[in-house]
Amino acid sequence: MIHFLASIAMTAALALNGPGHGYHVGDKAEDFKLKNVDGKMVSLSDIPKAKGYIVVFTCNTCPYAKAYEQRIIDLHNKYASKGYSVVAINPNDKDVKPDDSYENMQILAKEKKYPFVYLYDETQDVAKRFGATRTPHVYLLDADKTVRYIGAIDDNSEDAAAVQAKYVENAIDAMSAGKTIATPETKAIGCSIKWKKTN
Amino acid sequence: MKKLAILPVLLFGFCDVRSQDVPMIQIDQLSYWKNNTSDTVYVLNFWATWCGPCVAELPEFEKLNKNYKDKNVQVVLISTDFKRNLETDVKSFVLKHSLQSRVVFLNEPRANDYINLVHPDWSGSLPATLIVANNKSYQRFFEQKLSYEELEAAVKAAL
């Protein structure tokens, strides 16, 4: 029996890394505490008067993350004053991808003048709990930290000018108007999260 | 006038000899691979020149392509690079590494339109590989870097 339970627990732990696991739309997200680029520990509950949270798994290096840097800044600048701040999280392992180290996060945040927190998920526990698989990967939470949207920022990674559907903006606008989010889940090409090597 | 009309044909022919062309494909081609009734085994690898694990596993696909050339297996390397980098990155990569497997460029800027069509388990992360044998209703999808052994086992099961 113990063996049986142990094997279930192990399977569950392994499954956390795979796609299709982690939070789904409608699940309540657990708060976390991660180190920001300014050295301070940050939780979602630290953000005052939040009506929701735009949690973005991203990194310093991925060409898709790079393509969205300015769009993530614009999202924050448009919505933070309305109660929806961007919470950017880098989940990549620095041993696998040295340019995604905490020090390089600090350099990038300074260079780009990030107006939002940029947190380091060193243990990768938060990314696993959310079920993030790639960068960028967005989870929009409401004030109760219930997941309301998962996916891409918009429908055109390469060309911001050619975007037809602004998925995250549409979701926030619907949510804050008390309407149903028409497209609660989307997918996009992204860089795989660089998980720690287990052996 | 007649001579001028022949010119593009000559130029095209010349380019073709120098290196493998990288034709653009769209969603209809993905649907074809997934839905035609032939007994060909399609090994569809989604990759990009900037993707470290993708580039690292390419030799395994090249090896598979070589070893299974006469066995009704078609390896297709489907680049998802940004279109602006097709000439500079993708074509030069194909040339530099003399890739022998078929390489195509997926000319679809809206990934949400095709990711689920390729496979519902695909989150969008690269590399991703789909192996299909339509006459056997065989499908195997991987969202991970593959070893030659893993690849060959899936292809053998499909044949």
Tab-separated table of C-alpha atoms in Angstrom:
chain	number	residue	atom	x	y	z
A	1	MET	CA	0.000	0.000	0.000
A	2	ILE	CA	2.796	2.376	0.950
A	3	HIS	CA	4.592	1.509	-2.284
A	4	PHE	CA	1.418	2.117	-4.212
A	5	LEU	CA	0.893	5.538	-2.609
A	6	ALA	CA	4.544	6.436	-3.091
A	7	SER	CA	4.345	5.587	-6.774
A	8	ILE	CA	1.209	7.716	-7.147
A	9	ALA	CA	2.976	10.621	-5.430
A	10	MET	CA	5.993	10.208	-7.705
A	11	THR	CA	3.855	10.054	-10.829
A	12	ALA	CA	2.050	13.199	-9.694
A	13	ALA	CA	5.359	14.979	-9.061
A	14	LEU	CA	6.683	13.995	-12.499
A	15	ALA	CA	3.439	14.945	-14.188
A	16	LEU	CA	3.791	18.504	-12.905
A	17	ASN	CA	6.436	19.164	-15.529
A	18	GLY	CA	4.371	18.046	-18.471
A	19	PRO	CA	1.919	20.044	-20.529
A	20	GLY	CA	-1.721	19.981	-19.566
A	21	HIS	CA	-0.930	20.023	-15.858
A	22	GLY	CA	-0.914	22.853	-13.375
A	23	TYR	CA	-3.677	25.431	-13.168
A	24	HIS	CA	-6.648	25.505	-15.474
A	25	VAL	CA	-9.061	28.367	-15.992
A	26	GLY	CA	-11.275	28.463	-12.894
A	27	ASP	CA	-8.625	27.164	-10.477
A	28	LYS	CA	-7.577	29.302	-7.550
A	29	ALA	CA	-3.868	30.126	-7.605
A	30	GLU	CA	-1.815	29.876	-4.449
A	31	ASP	CA	0.159	32.996	-3.527
A	32	PHE	CA	3.958	32.814	-3.644
A	33	LYS	CA	6.969	34.726	-2.401
A	34	LEU	CA	9.790	35.340	-4.859
A	35	LYS	CA	12.800	37.642	-5.020
A	36	ASN	CA	12.361	40.751	-7.134
A	37	VAL	CA	15.215	42.348	-9.101
A	38	ASP	CA	15.477	44.996	-6.327
A	39	GLY	CA	16.340	42.278	-3.802
A	40	LYS	CA	12.993	42.387	-1.985
A	41	MET	CA	10.725	39.374	-1.570
A	42	VAL	CA	7.362	39.907	-3.285
A	43	SER	CA	3.970	38.156	-2.996
A	44	LEU	CA	0.788	38.843	-4.929
A	45	SER	CA	-0.795	39.988	-1.655
A	46	ASP	CA	1.836	42.768	-1.445
A	47	ILE	CA	0.321	44.541	-4.441
A	48	PRO	CA	-2.082	47.130	-3.046
A	49	LYS	CA	-5.662	47.520	-4.313
A	50	ALA	CA	-5.256	44.752	-6.862
A	51	LYS	CA	-8.310	43.852	-8.928
A	52	GLY	CA	-6.287	41.182	-10.621
A	53	TYR	CA	-2.803	40.116	-11.629
A	54	ILE	CA	-1.168	39.645	-15.035
A	55	VAL	CA	1.309	36.882	-14.217
A	56	VAL	CA	3.784	36.496	-17.094
A	57	PHE	CA	6.376	33.733	-17.176
A	58	THR	CA	9.156	35.219	-19.266
A	59	CYS	CA	12.943	35.420	-19.369
A	60	ASN	CA	15.922	37.458	-20.524
A	61	THR	CA	16.870	35.496	-23.605
A	62	CYS	CA	14.046	33.841	-25.545
A	63	PRO	CA	13.427	35.588	-28.910
A	64	TYR	CA	9.676	35.366	-28.278
A	65	ALA	CA	10.075	36.899	-24.814
A	66	LYS	CA	12.235	39.599	-26.414
A	67	ALA	CA	9.571	40.231	-29.056
A	68	TYR	CA	7.056	40.851	-26.257
A	69	GLU	CA	9.213	42.982	-23.896
A	70	GLN	CA	7.727	46.291	-25.002
A	71	ARG	CA	4.207	44.861	-25.213
A	72	ILE	CA	4.450	43.631	-21.607
A	73	ILE	CA	5.617	47.092	-20.503
A	74	ASP	CA	2.695	48.648	-22.428
A	75	LEU	CA	0.239	46.226	-20.790
A	76	HIS	CA	1.426	47.228	-17.335
A	77	ASN	CA	1.360	50.932	-18.143
A	78	LYS	CA	-2.167	50.647	-19.478
A	79	TYR	CA	-3.653	48.490	-16.718
A	80	ALA	CA	-1.661	48.935	-13.468
A	81	SER	CA	-3.523	52.124	-12.588
A	82	LYS	CA	-6.781	50.211	-13.128
A	83	GLY	CA	-5.735	47.554	-10.621
A	84	TYR	CA	-4.067	44.996	-12.901
A	85	SER	CA	-0.306	44.905	-12.531
A	86	VAL	CA	2.115	42.759	-14.468
A	87	VAL	CA	3.970	40.264	-12.293
A	88	ALA	CA	6.821	38.944	-14.450
A	89	ILE	CA	8.531	35.726	-13.379
A	90	ASN	CA	11.691	34.180	-14.823
A	91	PRO	CA	11.588	30.402	-14.245
A	92	ASN	CA	14.670	29.378	-16.249
A	93	ASP	CA	17.501	27.505	-14.586
A	94	LYS	CA	20.701	29.544	-14.747
A	95	ASP	CA	22.887	26.446	-15.040
A	96	VAL	CA	21.049	25.420	-18.201
A	97	LYS	CA	20.761	28.991	-19.505
A	98	PRO	CA	23.410	31.221	-17.865
A	99	ASP	CA	22.052	34.408	-19.477
A	100	ASP	CA	18.819	33.924	-17.520
A	101	SER	CA	20.595	34.417	-14.169
A	102	TYR	CA	19.269	36.759	-11.488
A	103	GLU	CA	22.114	39.208	-12.183
A	104	ASN	CA	21.163	39.345	-15.854
A	105	MET	CA	17.512	39.863	-14.875
A	106	GLN	CA	18.642	42.918	-12.906
A	107	ILE	CA	20.563	44.249	-15.904
A	108	LEU	CA	17.610	43.748	-18.259
A	109	ALA	CA	15.088	45.292	-15.847
A	110	LYS	CA	17.321	48.351	-15.515
A	111	GLU	CA	17.983	48.615	-19.231
A	112	LYS	CA	14.313	48.335	-20.164
A	113	LYS	CA	13.193	50.379	-17.136
A	114	TYR	CA	10.685	47.673	-16.208
A	115	PRO	CA	7.785	49.392	-14.433
A	116	PHE	CA	6.686	46.028	-12.936
A	117	VAL	CA	8.238	43.495	-10.583
A	118	TYR	CA	10.497	40.919	-12.243
A	119	LEU	CA	10.769	37.899	-9.977
A	120	TYR	CA	13.193	35.000	-9.929
A	121	ASP	CA	11.631	31.547	-9.556
A	122	GLU	CA	14.900	29.914	-8.582
A	123	THR	CA	13.390	26.616	-7.397
A	124	GLN	CA	10.963	26.586	-10.373
A	125	ASP	CA	8.195	25.620	-7.922
A	126	VAL	CA	5.912	28.462	-8.985
A	127	ALA	CA	6.233	27.667	-12.700
A	128	LYS	CA	5.518	23.995	-11.971
A	129	ARG	CA	2.523	24.818	-9.795
A	130	PHE	CA	1.073	27.070	-12.486
A	131	GLY	CA	1.871	24.550	-15.221
A	132	ALA	CA	3.862	27.013	-17.290
A	133	THR	CA	5.746	25.361	-20.153
A	134	ARG	CA	7.151	28.196	-22.207
A	135	THR	CA	8.161	31.837	-22.259
A	136	PRO	CA	6.188	33.992	-22.558
A	137	HIS	CA	3.193	32.279	-20.897
A	138	VAL	CA	0.477	34.425	-19.311
A	139	TYR	CA	-1.914	33.626	-16.451
A	140	LEU	CA	-4.502	36.304	-15.750
A	141	LEU	CA	-5.859	36.110	-12.194
A	142	ASP	CA	-8.783	38.005	-10.691
A	143	ALA	CA	-8.805	39.700	-7.284
A	144	ASP	CA	-9.447	36.327	-5.575
A	145	LYS	CA	-6.476	34.860	-7.464
A	146	THR	CA	-8.770	32.683	-9.558
A	147	VAL	CA	-7.255	31.947	-12.971
A	148	ARG	CA	-9.409	33.600	-15.627
A	149	TYR	CA	-7.211	33.401	-18.746
A	150	ILE	CA	-4.193	31.327	-19.817
A	151	GLY	CA	-2.114	31.779	-22.932
A	152	ALA	CA	-0.559	34.301	-25.243
A	153	ILE	CA	-0.506	38.095	-24.956
A	154	ASP	CA	-1.900	38.538	-28.465
A	155	ASP	CA	-2.155	36.663	-31.746
A	156	ASN	CA	1.028	37.791	-33.495
A	157	SER	CA	4.391	37.259	-31.801
A	158	GLU	CA	6.492	38.528	-34.666
A	159	ASP	CA	4.726	41.742	-35.524
A	160	ALA	CA	2.973	43.902	-32.925
A	161	ALA	CA	1.608	46.112	-35.708
A	162	ALA	CA	-0.184	43.161	-37.339
A	163	VAL	CA	-1.978	42.016	-34.175
A	164	GLN	CA	-5.670	41.307	-34.730
A	165	ALA	CA	-6.662	39.954	-31.310
A	166	LYS	CA	-5.241	41.357	-28.076
A	167	TYR	CA	-6.100	38.315	-25.958
A	168	VAL	CA	-4.943	39.585	-22.557
A	169	GLU	CA	-6.411	43.069	-22.988
A	170	ASN	CA	-9.718	41.595	-24.152
A	171	ALA	CA	-9.761	39.278	-21.144
A	172	ILE	CA	-9.046	42.093	-18.666
A	173	ASP	CA	-11.639	44.348	-20.286
A	174	ALA	CA	-14.289	41.601	-20.115
A	175	MET	CA	-13.340	40.680	-16.550
A	176	SER	CA	-13.468	44.243	-15.263
A	177	ALA	CA	-16.837	44.776	-16.981
A	178	GLY	CA	-18.186	41.649	-15.322
A	179	LYS	CA	-18.579	39.934	-18.694
A	180	THR	CA	-17.613	36.440	-19.808
A	181	ILE	CA	-14.126	36.184	-21.268
A	182	ALA	CA	-14.755	35.131	-24.873
A	183	THR	CA	-11.359	33.475	-25.380
A	184	PRO	CA	-10.175	32.144	-22.005
A	185	GLU	CA	-7.364	30.013	-23.436
A	186	THR	CA	-4.936	30.425	-26.322
A	187	LYS	CA	-1.647	28.901	-27.378
A	188	ALA	CA	1.503	30.350	-28.867
A	189	ILE	CA	4.949	29.220	-29.877
A	190	GLY	CA	7.487	29.925	-27.178
A	191	CYS	CA	10.815	28.802	-25.782
A	192	SER	CA	10.611	25.781	-23.535
A	193	ILE	CA	11.216	26.593	-19.874
A	194	LYS	CA	14.751	25.494	-19.073
A	195	TRP	CA	14.153	23.008	-16.258
A	196	LYS	CA	16.922	22.034	-13.872
A	197	LYS	CA	18.794	18.918	-14.854
A	198	THR	CA	17.761	16.240	-12.380
A	199	ASN	CA	20.895	14.108	-12.684
B	1	MET	CA	11.065	38.717	-75.339
B	2	LYS	CA	11.161	34.953	-75.506
B	3	LYS	CA	14.605	34.936	-73.965
B	4	LEU	CA	13.459	37.094	-71.043
B	5	ALA	CA	10.662	34.693	-70.263
B	6	ILE	CA	13.137	31.851	-69.946
B	7	LEU	CA	15.404	33.808	-67.594
B	8	PRO	CA	13.494	33.250	-64.330
B	9	VAL	CA	13.256	29.554	-65.099
B	10	LEU	CA	17.017	29.398	-65.516
B	11	LEU	CA	17.643	31.385	-62.341
B	12	PHE	CA	15.243	29.274	-60.324
B	13	GLY	CA	16.839	26.117	-61.638
B	14	PHE	CA	20.264	27.414	-60.730
B	15	CYS	CA	19.277	28.212	-57.103
B	16	ASP	CA	17.689	24.815	-56.766
B	17	VAL	CA	20.931	23.073	-57.621
B	18	ARG	CA	22.992	25.095	-55.150
B	19	SER	CA	21.028	24.280	-52.035
B	20	GLN	CA	17.791	22.922	-50.706
B	21	ASP	CA	15.039	25.485	-51.085
B	22	VAL	CA	12.901	26.179	-48.018
B	23	PRO	CA	9.344	26.441	-49.332
B	24	MET	CA	6.624	28.090	-47.310
B	25	ILE	CA	3.695	26.046	-46.155
B	26	GLN	CA	0.438	26.951	-44.433
B	27	ILE	CA	-2.190	25.285	-42.279
B	28	ASP	CA	-3.680	23.335	-45.202
B	29	GLN	CA	-0.407	21.438	-45.577
B	30	LEU	CA	-0.430	20.531	-41.851
B	31	SER	CA	-3.984	19.255	-42.281
B	32	TYR	CA	-2.910	17.231	-45.294
B	33	TRP	CA	-0.161	15.479	-43.342
B	34	LYS	CA	-2.559	14.707	-40.535
B	35	ASN	CA	-5.529	13.631	-42.625
B	36	ASN	CA	-4.470	12.029	-45.922
B	37	THR	CA	-4.997	8.298	-46.205
B	38	SER	CA	-1.555	7.257	-47.465
B	39	ASP	CA	0.603	4.658	-45.766
B	40	THR	CA	3.515	7.102	-45.465
B	41	VAL	CA	4.855	7.692	-41.969
B	42	TYR	CA	5.262	11.441	-41.460
B	43	VAL	CA	7.770	12.620	-38.887
B	44	LEU	CA	6.905	16.285	-38.385
B	45	ASN	CA	9.414	18.183	-36.284
B	46	PHE	CA	8.625	21.747	-35.224
B	47	TRP	CA	11.802	23.693	-34.623
B	48	ALA	CA	13.490	27.075	-34.882
B	49	THR	CA	17.085	28.120	-35.498
B	50	TRP	CA	17.170	30.005	-32.161
B	51	CYS	CA	15.932	27.015	-30.153
B	52	GLY	CA	18.900	25.289	-28.465
B	53	PRO	CA	17.286	21.895	-27.780
B	54	CYS	CA	15.814	21.871	-31.315
B	55	VAL	CA	19.177	22.400	-32.962
B	56	ALA	CA	20.716	19.813	-30.636
B	57	GLU	CA	18.273	17.099	-31.731
B	58	LEU	CA	18.413	17.836	-35.491
B	59	PRO	CA	21.209	15.278	-36.117
B	60	GLU	CA	18.878	12.550	-34.787
B	61	PHE	CA	16.261	13.493	-37.383
B	62	GLU	CA	18.907	13.596	-40.093
B	63	LYS	CA	20.054	10.130	-39.061
B	64	LEU	CA	16.470	8.853	-39.098
B	65	ASN	CA	15.916	10.392	-42.532
B	66	LYS	CA	19.007	8.640	-43.859
B	67	ASN	CA	18.281	5.273	-42.289
B	68	TYR	CA	14.603	5.162	-43.252
B	69	LYS	CA	14.798	6.756	-46.678
B	70	ASP	CA	13.641	3.598	-48.449
B	71	LYS	CA	11.002	2.688	-45.900
B	72	ASN	CA	8.163	5.074	-46.667
B	73	VAL	CA	9.123	7.486	-43.916
B	74	GLN	CA	9.087	11.236	-44.590
B	75	VAL	CA	10.962	13.469	-42.193
B	76	VAL	CA	9.862	17.109	-42.404
B	77	LEU	CA	11.615	19.826	-40.402
B	78	ILE	CA	9.077	22.619	-39.996
B	79	SER	CA	10.677	25.939	-39.120
B	80	THR	CA	8.642	28.287	-36.930
B	81	ASP	CA	11.232	31.074	-37.043
B	82	PHE	CA	10.055	34.628	-37.543
B	83	LYS	CA	9.392	35.303	-41.221
B	84	ARG	CA	11.816	38.229	-41.296
B	85	ASN	CA	14.576	35.722	-40.474
B	86	LEU	CA	13.753	33.219	-43.218
B	87	GLU	CA	16.553	34.324	-45.546
B	88	THR	CA	19.102	35.346	-42.942
B	89	ASP	CA	18.694	32.563	-40.376
B	90	VAL	CA	16.740	29.613	-41.730
B	91	LYS	CA	18.081	29.304	-45.273
B	92	SER	CA	21.650	29.951	-44.182
B	93	PHE	CA	21.286	27.369	-41.398
B	94	VAL	CA	20.020	24.754	-43.856
B	95	LEU	CA	22.920	25.525	-46.178
B	96	LYS	CA	25.573	25.597	-43.452
B	97	HIS	CA	24.495	22.278	-41.967
B	98	SER	CA	23.655	20.762	-45.392
B	99	LEU	CA	20.409	19.401	-44.017
B	100	GLN	CA	19.192	16.491	-46.099
B	101	SER	CA	15.731	16.096	-44.578
B	102	ARG	CA	12.973	18.146	-46.120
B	103	VAL	CA	12.835	21.626	-44.571
B	104	VAL	CA	9.798	23.889	-44.843
B	105	PHE	CA	8.864	27.230	-43.344
B	106	LEU	CA	5.499	27.537	-41.602
B	107	ASN	CA	4.108	30.806	-42.886
B	108	GLU	CA	1.430	31.281	-40.238
B	109	PRO	CA	1.981	34.231	-37.878
B	110	ARG	CA	-1.022	33.262	-35.687
B	111	ALA	CA	0.170	30.193	-33.808
B	112	ASN	CA	-3.119	29.819	-31.926
B	113	ASP	CA	-4.695	28.846	-35.268
B	114	TYR	CA	-2.552	25.753	-35.763
B	115	ILE	CA	-1.123	24.489	-32.444
B	116	ASN	CA	-4.227	22.513	-31.420
B	117	LEU	CA	-4.613	21.276	-34.979
B	118	VAL	CA	-1.130	19.757	-34.817
B	119	HIS	CA	-1.935	18.154	-31.460
B	120	PRO	CA	-4.114	19.108	-28.472
B	121	ASP	CA	-1.255	18.205	-26.103
B	122	TRP	CA	1.076	20.759	-27.667
B	123	SER	CA	1.385	23.800	-25.403
B	124	GLY	CA	3.404	25.692	-28.023
B	125	SER	CA	6.807	25.000	-26.523
B	126	LEU	CA	9.637	23.924	-28.845
B	127	PRO	CA	10.832	21.409	-29.875
B	128	ALA	CA	7.714	19.405	-30.679
B	129	THR	CA	7.396	16.316	-32.851
B	130	LEU	CA	4.377	14.539	-34.278
B	131	ILE	CA	4.666	11.101	-35.859
B	132	VAL	CA	1.645	10.009	-37.885
B	133	ALA	CA	0.733	6.976	-39.950
B	134	ASN	CA	-2.746	7.725	-41.188
B	135	ASN	CA	-3.497	4.303	-42.655
B	136	LYS	CA	-2.943	2.865	-39.174
B	137	SER	CA	-4.543	5.778	-37.305
B	138	TYR	CA	-1.220	5.999	-35.496
B	139	GLN	CA	-0.256	9.261	-33.782
B	140	ARG	CA	2.475	9.941	-31.310
B	141	PHE	CA	3.220	13.438	-30.044
B	142	PHE	CA	6.248	14.646	-28.071
B	143	GLU	CA	6.830	18.094	-26.587
B	144	GLN	CA	10.445	17.468	-25.686
B	145	LYS	CA	13.916	16.914	-27.123
B	146	LEU	CA	14.177	13.366	-28.484
B	147	SER	CA	16.985	10.844	-28.646
B	148	TYR	CA	17.498	8.700	-31.753
B	149	GLU	CA	16.247	5.670	-29.836
B	150	GLU	CA	12.992	7.395	-28.846
B	151	LEU	CA	12.453	8.588	-32.400
B	152	GLU	CA	13.199	5.243	-33.989
B	153	ALA	CA	10.947	3.381	-31.542
B	154	ALA	CA	8.021	5.643	-32.428
B	155	VAL	CA	8.693	5.278	-36.165
B	156	LYS	CA	8.983	1.486	-35.914
B	157	ALA	CA	5.641	1.386	-34.114
B	158	ALA	CA	4.136	3.469	-36.929
B	159	LEU	CA	5.497	1.324	-39.806
